[in-house]
PDB file of C-alpha atoms in Angstrom:
ATOM      1  CA  LYS A  71       0.347  -0.076   0.296  1.00 65.00           C
ATOM      2  CA  ALA A  72       1.729   3.347  -1.138  1.00 78.00           C
ATOM      3  CA  GLY A  73       1.682   5.698   1.645  1.00 91.00           C
ATOM      4  CA  VAL A  74       0.898   9.493   2.179  1.00 95.00           C
ATOM      5  CA  THR A  75       2.276  11.701   0.057  1.00 96.00           C
ATOM      6  CA  GLN A  76       2.664  15.490   0.552  1.00 97.00           C
ATOM      7  CA  THR A  77       4.083  17.823  -2.436  1.00 97.00           C
ATOM      8  CA  PRO A  78       6.612  19.689  -2.960  1.00 97.00           C
ATOM      9  CA  ARG A  79       8.672  18.429  -0.201  1.00 96.00           C
ATOM     10  CA  TYR A  80      10.320  22.033  -0.330  1.00 97.00           C
ATOM     11  CA  LEU A  81       8.952  25.493  -1.053  1.00 96.00           C
ATOM     12  CA  ILE A  82      10.497  28.746  -1.171  1.00 98.00           C
ATOM     13  CA  LYS A  83       7.597  31.933  -0.290  1.00 97.00           C
ATOM     14  CA  THR A  84       7.734  35.582   0.636  1.00 97.00           C
ATOM     15  CA  ARG A  85       5.444  37.459   3.338  1.00 97.00           C
ATOM     16  CA  GLY A  86       2.989  38.347   1.774  1.00 97.00           C
ATOM     17  CA  GLN A  87       2.699  36.008  -0.484  1.00 98.00           C
ATOM     18  CA  GLN A  88       0.049  32.940  -0.357  1.00 98.00           C
ATOM     19  CA  VAL A  89       0.692  28.889  -0.799  1.00 98.00           C
ATOM     20  CA  THR A  90      -1.835  25.553  -1.346  1.00 98.00           C
ATOM     21  CA  LEU A  91       0.864  22.743   0.634  1.00 98.00           C
ATOM     22  CA  SER A  92      -1.405  19.593  -1.030  1.00 98.00           C
ATOM     23  CA  CYS A  93      -1.049  15.929   0.640  1.00 98.00           C
ATOM     24  CA  SER A  94      -2.788  12.745  -0.593  1.00 97.00           C
ATOM     25  CA  PRO A  95      -4.211  10.039   1.989  1.00 96.00           C
ATOM     26  CA  ILE A  96      -3.413   5.950   2.096  1.00 93.00           C
ATOM     27  CA  SER A  97      -5.982   4.183  -0.526  1.00 93.00           C
ATOM     28  CA  GLY A  98      -8.806   3.674   1.607  1.00 89.00           C
ATOM     29  CA  HIS A  99      -8.031   6.416   4.451  1.00 89.00           C
ATOM     30  CA  ARG A 100     -11.477   8.953   4.521  1.00 90.00           C
ATOM     31  CA  SER A 101      -9.451  11.671   7.128  1.00 90.00           C
ATOM     32  CA  VAL A 102      -6.755  13.611   7.111  1.00 94.00           C
ATOM     33  CA  SER A 103      -4.796  16.058   9.430  1.00 94.00           C
ATOM     34  CA  TRP A 104      -3.105  18.897   9.004  1.00 97.00           C
ATOM     35  CA  TYR A 105       0.463  20.227  11.351  1.00 96.00           C
ATOM     36  CA  GLN A 106       2.692  22.676  11.666  1.00 97.00           C
ATOM     37  CA  GLN A 107       5.876  21.794  13.290  1.00 94.00           C
ATOM     38  CA  THR A 108       8.599  24.350  14.092  1.00 94.00           C
ATOM     39  CA  PRO A 109      11.528  24.058  16.667  1.00 89.00           C
ATOM     40  CA  GLY A 110       9.872  27.259  18.987  1.00 87.00           C
ATOM     41  CA  GLN A 111       6.207  24.984  19.353  1.00 90.00           C
ATOM     42  CA  GLY A 112       6.905  21.739  18.753  1.00 91.00           C
ATOM     43  CA  LEU A 113       3.346  20.067  17.112  1.00 94.00           C
ATOM     44  CA  GLN A 114       0.812  22.266  16.940  1.00 94.00           C
ATOM     45  CA  PHE A 115      -2.917  20.400  15.338  1.00 94.00           C
ATOM     46  CA  LEU A 116      -4.202  22.279  12.093  1.00 96.00           C
ATOM     47  CA  PHE A 117      -7.240  20.825  11.186  1.00 94.00           C
ATOM     48  CA  GLU A 118      -8.662  17.471   9.824  1.00 93.00           C
ATOM     49  CA  TYR A 119     -11.327  16.707   7.672  1.00 93.00           C
ATOM     50  CA  PHE A 120     -13.581  13.336   6.703  1.00 90.00           C
ATOM     51  CA  SER A 121     -15.202  13.234   4.762  1.00 90.00           C
ATOM     52  CA  GLU A 122     -14.421  16.532   2.546  1.00 94.00           C
ATOM     53  CA  THR A 123     -16.242  17.527   6.205  1.00 93.00           C
ATOM     54  CA  GLN A 124     -13.963  20.047   9.037  1.00 93.00           C
ATOM     55  CA  ARG A 125     -14.361  17.913  12.478  1.00 89.00           C
ATOM     56  CA  ASN A 126     -11.382  19.081  14.486  1.00 89.00           C
ATOM     57  CA  LYS A 127      -9.781  22.560  14.099  1.00 92.00           C
ATOM     58  CA  GLY A 128      -6.831  24.116  16.032  1.00 93.00           C
ATOM     59  CA  ASN A 129      -5.985  27.296  17.464  1.00 93.00           C
ATOM     60  CA  PHE A 130      -4.729  28.819  14.382  1.00 96.00           C
ATOM     61  CA  PRO A 131      -5.352  32.159  12.396  1.00 96.00           C
ATOM     62  CA  GLY A 132      -7.980  32.363  10.232  1.00 96.00           C
ATOM     63  CA  ARG A 133      -5.119  33.235   7.743  1.00 97.00           C
ATOM     64  CA  PHE A 134      -4.883  29.438   7.753  1.00 98.00           C
ATOM     65  CA  SER A 135      -7.599  27.299   5.896  1.00 97.00           C
ATOM     66  CA  GLY A 136      -7.468  23.694   3.582  1.00 97.00           C
ATOM     67  CA  ARG A 137     -10.371  22.256   2.110  1.00 97.00           C
ATOM     68  CA  GLN A 138     -10.873  17.887   1.319  1.00 97.00           C
ATOM     69  CA  PHE A 139     -12.136  16.823  -2.042  1.00 97.00           C
ATOM     70  CA  SER A 140     -14.142  13.599  -2.644  1.00 95.00           C
ATOM     71  CA  ASN A 141     -11.279  11.474  -3.297  1.00 94.00           C
ATOM     72  CA  SER A 142      -9.946  11.990  -0.374  1.00 94.00           C
ATOM     73  CA  ARG A 143      -7.021  14.150  -0.988  1.00 97.00           C
ATOM     74  CA  SER A 144      -6.947  17.585   1.438  1.00 98.00           C
ATOM     75  CA  GLU A 145      -5.020  21.097   0.242  1.00 98.00           C
ATOM     76  CA  MET A 146      -4.061  23.359   2.565  1.00 98.00           C
ATOM     77  CA  ASN A 147      -3.603  27.321   1.740  1.00 98.00           C
ATOM     78  CA  VAL A 148      -2.407  29.634   3.980  1.00 98.00           C
ATOM     79  CA  SER A 149      -2.651  33.187   2.433  1.00 95.00           C
ATOM     80  CA  THR A 150      -0.865  36.415   3.183  1.00 96.00           C
ATOM     81  CA  LEU A 151       2.705  34.536   4.761  1.00 97.00           C
ATOM     82  CA  GLU A 152       4.446  35.789   7.537  1.00 97.00           C
ATOM     83  CA  LEU A 153       8.371  34.721   8.568  1.00 97.00           C
ATOM     84  CA  GLY A 154       6.885  32.990  11.482  1.00 96.00           C
ATOM     85  CA  ASP A 155       5.315  30.256   8.786  1.00 97.00           C
ATOM     86  CA  SER A 156       7.963  28.409   7.997  1.00 97.00           C
ATOM     87  CA  ALA A 157       7.997  25.565   9.370  1.00 97.00           C
ATOM     88  CA  LEU A 158       6.832  21.109   8.470  1.00 96.00           C
ATOM     89  CA  TYR A 159       4.096  20.892   7.087  1.00 97.00           C
ATOM     90  CA  LEU A 160       2.458  17.341   8.464  1.00 96.00           C
ATOM     91  CA  CYS A 161      -0.305  15.222   6.301  1.00 96.00           C
ATOM     92  CA  ALA A 162      -1.258  12.275   8.329  1.00 94.00           C
ATOM     93  CA  SER A 163      -4.187   9.967   7.311  1.00 92.00           C
ATOM     94  CA  SER A 164      -6.595   7.899   9.476  1.00 87.00           C
ATOM     95  CA  SER A 165      -9.684   5.650   8.818  1.00 79.00           C
ATOM     96  CA  GLY A 166     -11.094   8.129  10.350  1.00 67.00           C
ATOM     97  CA  ARG A 167     -14.367   5.355  11.740  1.00 66.00           C
ATOM     98  CA  SER A 168     -15.495   5.993  14.437  1.00 59.00           C
ATOM     99  CA  GLY A 169     -15.386   3.440  17.502  1.00 54.00           C
ATOM    100  CA  VAL A 170     -11.949   2.574  16.552  1.00 58.00           C
ATOM    101  CA  VAL A 171      -8.613   3.670  18.296  1.00 58.00           C
ATOM    102  CA  TYR A 172      -7.265   4.435  14.404  1.00 66.00           C
ATOM    103  CA  GLU A 173      -3.806   5.247  13.936  1.00 79.00           C
ATOM    104  CA  GLN A 174      -2.889   8.191  12.067  1.00 86.00           C
ATOM    105  CA  PHE A 175       0.009   7.438   9.540  1.00 89.00           C
ATOM    106  CA  PHE A 176       2.294  10.842   8.442  1.00 93.00           C
ATOM    107  CA  GLY A 177       2.807  11.399   5.629  1.00 95.00           C
ATOM    108  CA  PRO A 178       7.247  13.342   5.205  1.00 94.00           C
ATOM    109  CA  GLY A 179       6.472  16.733   5.081  1.00 95.00           C
ATOM    110  CA  THR A 180       6.426  19.380   3.447  1.00 97.00           C
ATOM    111  CA  ARG A 181       9.632  22.445   4.476  1.00 96.00           C
ATOM    112  CA  LEU A 182       8.018  26.190   4.244  1.00 98.00           C
ATOM    113  CA  THR A 183      10.140  28.700   4.281  1.00 98.00           C
ATOM    114  CA  VAL A 184       9.442  32.040   3.837  1.00 98.00           C
ATOM    115  CA  LEU A 185      11.527  35.399   3.519  1.00 97.00           C
TER     116      LEU A 185
ATOM    117  CA  GLY B  19      -6.194  21.940  28.819  1.00 85.00           C
ATOM    118  CA  ASP B  20      -4.150  19.093  27.237  1.00 89.00           C
ATOM    119  CA  SER B  21      -1.042  18.310  27.614  1.00 94.00           C
ATOM    120  CA  VAL B  22       2.442  16.188  27.597  1.00 96.00           C
ATOM    121  CA  THR B  23       5.588  16.847  29.197  1.00 96.00           C
ATOM    122  CA  GLN B  24       8.529  15.118  28.282  1.00 95.00           C
ATOM    123  CA  MET B  25      12.054  15.103  29.043  1.00 87.00           C
ATOM    124  CA  GLU B  26      14.493  17.372  27.123  1.00 84.00           C
ATOM    125  CA  GLY B  27      17.728  16.223  24.830  1.00 86.00           C
ATOM    126  CA  PRO B  28      19.907  15.798  23.552  1.00 95.00           C
ATOM    127  CA  VAL B  29      19.757  12.426  25.271  1.00 96.00           C
ATOM    128  CA  THR B  30      23.246  10.381  24.827  1.00 97.00           C
ATOM    129  CA  LEU B  31      23.871   6.987  24.358  1.00 97.00           C
ATOM    130  CA  SER B  32      26.816   4.542  23.899  1.00 97.00           C
ATOM    131  CA  GLU B  33      25.704   1.322  21.374  1.00 97.00           C
ATOM    132  CA  GLU B  34      23.737  -1.162  23.910  1.00 97.00           C
ATOM    133  CA  ALA B  35      23.201   0.857  27.313  1.00 97.00           C
ATOM    134  CA  PHE B  36      19.735   1.329  28.581  1.00 98.00           C
ATOM    135  CA  LEU B  37      17.645   3.795  26.918  1.00 97.00           C
ATOM    136  CA  THR B  38      14.837   5.898  29.359  1.00 97.00           C
ATOM    137  CA  ILE B  39      12.256   8.054  27.766  1.00 97.00           C
ATOM    138  CA  ASN B  40      10.351  10.029  30.640  1.00 97.00           C
ATOM    139  CA  CYS B  41       6.493  11.242  29.221  1.00 97.00           C
ATOM    140  CA  THR B  42       3.995  12.208  31.070  1.00 97.00           C
ATOM    141  CA  TYR B  43       0.349  14.146  30.860  1.00 96.00           C
ATOM    142  CA  THR B  44      -2.652  16.704  32.182  1.00 95.00           C
ATOM    143  CA  ALA B  45      -5.370  15.597  30.825  1.00 92.00           C
ATOM    144  CA  THR B  46      -9.153  15.161  32.233  1.00 85.00           C
ATOM    145  CA  GLY B  47     -10.030  11.526  31.384  1.00 84.00           C
ATOM    146  CA  TYR B  48      -8.379   8.464  30.079  1.00 87.00           C
ATOM    147  CA  PRO B  49      -6.738   8.907  26.567  1.00 91.00           C
ATOM    148  CA  SER B  50      -4.835   7.434  24.527  1.00 92.00           C
ATOM    149  CA  LEU B  51      -1.179   6.862  25.031  1.00 94.00           C
ATOM    150  CA  PHE B  52       1.327   6.949  21.751  1.00 95.00           C
ATOM    151  CA  TRP B  53       4.782   7.348  20.889  1.00 97.00           C
ATOM    152  CA  TYR B  54       5.757   8.298  17.898  1.00 96.00           C
ATOM    153  CA  VAL B  55       9.523   8.939  16.522  1.00 97.00           C
ATOM    154  CA  GLN B  56      11.208  10.794  13.978  1.00 95.00           C
ATOM    155  CA  TYR B  57      13.802  10.044  11.469  1.00 93.00           C
ATOM    156  CA  PRO B  58      15.907  12.956  10.253  1.00 88.00           C
ATOM    157  CA  GLY B  59      14.402  14.159   6.263  1.00 84.00           C
ATOM    158  CA  GLU B  60      11.605  12.226   7.253  1.00 86.00           C
ATOM    159  CA  GLY B  61       7.633  12.248   9.544  1.00 89.00           C
ATOM    160  CA  LEU B  62       6.601  10.936  11.852  1.00 93.00           C
ATOM    161  CA  GLN B  63       5.936   6.990  12.438  1.00 93.00           C
ATOM    162  CA  LEU B  64       4.378   5.812  15.287  1.00 92.00           C
ATOM    163  CA  LEU B  65       6.025   3.463  17.062  1.00 96.00           C
ATOM    164  CA  LEU B  66       3.896   2.087  19.775  1.00 95.00           C
ATOM    165  CA  LYS B  67       0.621   3.206  21.718  1.00 93.00           C
ATOM    166  CA  ALA B  68      -1.415   2.163  24.800  1.00 94.00           C
ATOM    167  CA  THR B  69      -5.204   2.391  24.523  1.00 90.00           C
ATOM    168  CA  LYS B  70      -6.468   2.340  28.686  1.00 90.00           C
ATOM    169  CA  ALA B  71      -4.371   2.296  32.514  1.00 92.00           C
ATOM    170  CA  ASP B  72      -2.051  -0.653  32.519  1.00 95.00           C
ATOM    171  CA  ASP B  73      -2.038  -1.473  29.260  1.00 94.00           C
ATOM    172  CA  LYS B  74       1.641  -2.213  28.131  1.00 97.00           C
ATOM    173  CA  GLY B  75       2.552  -0.986  24.265  1.00 96.00           C
ATOM    174  CA  SER B  76       5.289  -2.737  22.751  1.00 97.00           C
ATOM    175  CA  ASN B  77       7.083  -3.094  19.300  1.00 96.00           C
ATOM    176  CA  LYS B  78      11.019  -3.303  17.734  1.00 95.00           C
ATOM    177  CA  GLY B  79      11.946  -3.188  21.074  1.00 97.00           C
ATOM    178  CA  PHE B  80      11.040  -0.235  22.696  1.00 98.00           C
ATOM    179  CA  GLU B  81       8.046  -0.587  25.348  1.00 98.00           C
ATOM    180  CA  ALA B  82       6.000   1.918  27.011  1.00 98.00           C
ATOM    181  CA  THR B  83       3.139   1.822  30.370  1.00 97.00           C
ATOM    182  CA  TYR B  84       0.377   3.164  31.104  1.00 97.00           C
ATOM    183  CA  ARG B  85       0.277   4.520  34.496  1.00 96.00           C
ATOM    184  CA  LYS B  86      -2.703   6.211  35.625  1.00 94.00           C
ATOM    185  CA  GLU B  87      -1.064   6.668  38.924  1.00 94.00           C
ATOM    186  CA  THR B  88       1.375   8.205  37.932  1.00 95.00           C
ATOM    187  CA  THR B  89      -0.014   9.851  34.273  1.00 96.00           C
ATOM    188  CA  SER B  90       2.997   8.868  33.470  1.00 97.00           C
ATOM    189  CA  PHE B  91       3.435   6.617  29.357  1.00 98.00           C
ATOM    190  CA  HIS B  92       7.858   6.255  29.588  1.00 98.00           C
ATOM    191  CA  LEU B  93       9.866   4.757  27.099  1.00 98.00           C
ATOM    192  CA  GLU B  94      12.282   2.132  27.499  1.00 98.00           C
ATOM    193  CA  LYS B  95      14.457  -0.043  25.097  1.00 98.00           C
ATOM    194  CA  GLY B  96      17.317  -2.369  26.646  1.00 97.00           C
ATOM    195  CA  SER B  97      19.817  -2.151  24.200  1.00 96.00           C
ATOM    196  CA  VAL B  98      19.954   1.663  21.804  1.00 97.00           C
ATOM    197  CA  GLN B  99      21.243   0.907  18.625  1.00 97.00           C
ATOM    198  CA  VAL B 100      23.180   3.588  16.273  1.00 97.00           C
ATOM    199  CA  SER B 101      19.997   2.908  14.080  1.00 96.00           C
ATOM    200  CA  ASP B 102      17.780   4.277  16.747  1.00 97.00           C
ATOM    201  CA  SER B 103      18.906   7.775  16.713  1.00 97.00           C
ATOM    202  CA  ALA B 104      15.952  10.046  16.515  1.00 97.00           C
ATOM    203  CA  VAL B 105      13.350  12.252  17.506  1.00 96.00           C
ATOM    204  CA  TYR B 106      11.060  10.691  20.159  1.00 97.00           C
ATOM    205  CA  PHE B 107       7.535  12.473  20.495  1.00 97.00           C
ATOM    206  CA  CYS B 108       5.187  10.997  23.522  1.00 97.00           C
ATOM    207  CA  ALA B 109       1.454  12.075  22.780  1.00 95.00           C
ATOM    208  CA  LEU B 110      -1.931  11.582  23.851  1.00 93.00           C
ATOM    209  CA  ARG B 111      -5.075  11.176  22.349  1.00 90.00           C
ATOM    210  CA  LYS B 112      -8.817  12.882  23.638  1.00 84.00           C
ATOM    211  CA  GLY B 113     -10.857  10.599  22.353  1.00 74.00           C
ATOM    212  CA  LEU B 114     -11.665   8.448  19.638  1.00 65.00           C
ATOM    213  CA  LEU B 115     -11.537  10.821  17.277  1.00 67.00           C
ATOM    214  CA  ASP B 116      -9.996  14.045  18.481  1.00 75.00           C
ATOM    215  CA  LYS B 117      -6.735  15.303  17.250  1.00 85.00           C
ATOM    216  CA  LEU B 118      -3.181  14.686  18.494  1.00 90.00           C
ATOM    217  CA  VAL B 119      -1.796  16.415  21.690  1.00 92.00           C
ATOM    218  CA  PHE B 120       2.523  16.225  21.336  1.00 94.00           C
ATOM    219  CA  GLY B 121       5.327  16.840  23.209  1.00 95.00           C
ATOM    220  CA  ALA B 122       7.730  18.442  22.597  1.00 94.00           C
ATOM    221  CA  GLY B 123      10.024  15.069  20.757  1.00 95.00           C
ATOM    222  CA  THR B 124      13.408  14.419  23.092  1.00 96.00           C
ATOM    223  CA  ILE B 125      16.158  14.095  20.637  1.00 96.00           C
ATOM    224  CA  LEU B 126      18.178  10.573  21.251  1.00 97.00           C
ATOM    225  CA  ARG B 127      21.776  10.490  19.875  1.00 97.00           C
ATOM    226  CA  VAL B 128      23.069   7.220  19.958  1.00 97.00           C
ATOM    227  CA  LYS B 129      27.271   7.137  19.121  1.00 97.00           C
ATOM    228  CA  SER B 130      29.395   3.774  18.218  1.00 94.00           C
TER     229      SER B 130
END
């Protein structure tokens, strides 16, 4: 089974620009979660999508948004980039079925650098 | 709110040494507990998990026991290898559909 794939792997943007990151979950998985990893704040939850609906949301400003398509692929968008948005963005997929302690499978991440 | 506290690193050990990485948590109810490992340039991999008190998770020689009385989930390995060098994250999840809450991570360096 192919793992979680994230594109692009590396991205360099300048302040004020916007960026879109993509995540393809493991086949059959319907839940996709996004996390931001920085040296200062560690791993922080951004949001989770299940069957095209946002099911859970972290404490990030509205500049961070996401969506999920009918094939479970997900995108996250960051508008008006700030220097502090430089981070590794990790996507995780799972089956998302209720009633089961399911495992989240992580992708390799997208390294975003904001100059 | 819910939180996870891990021992600060880096932890530097010689090959075949005993490893302990401490993890304690604060949460109401009965969270599930996890250890994830991140190798350089890669995403996170689930190492082991425990879903209720006194459960022991184990994988690849690593073990951790869910201790509700001390709210702890310490990671142990009897004999580390150079290939175990990585960052280790302790995490909890409150509900079955809830987000993961991670600790800050502990860097482990094993020298030959």
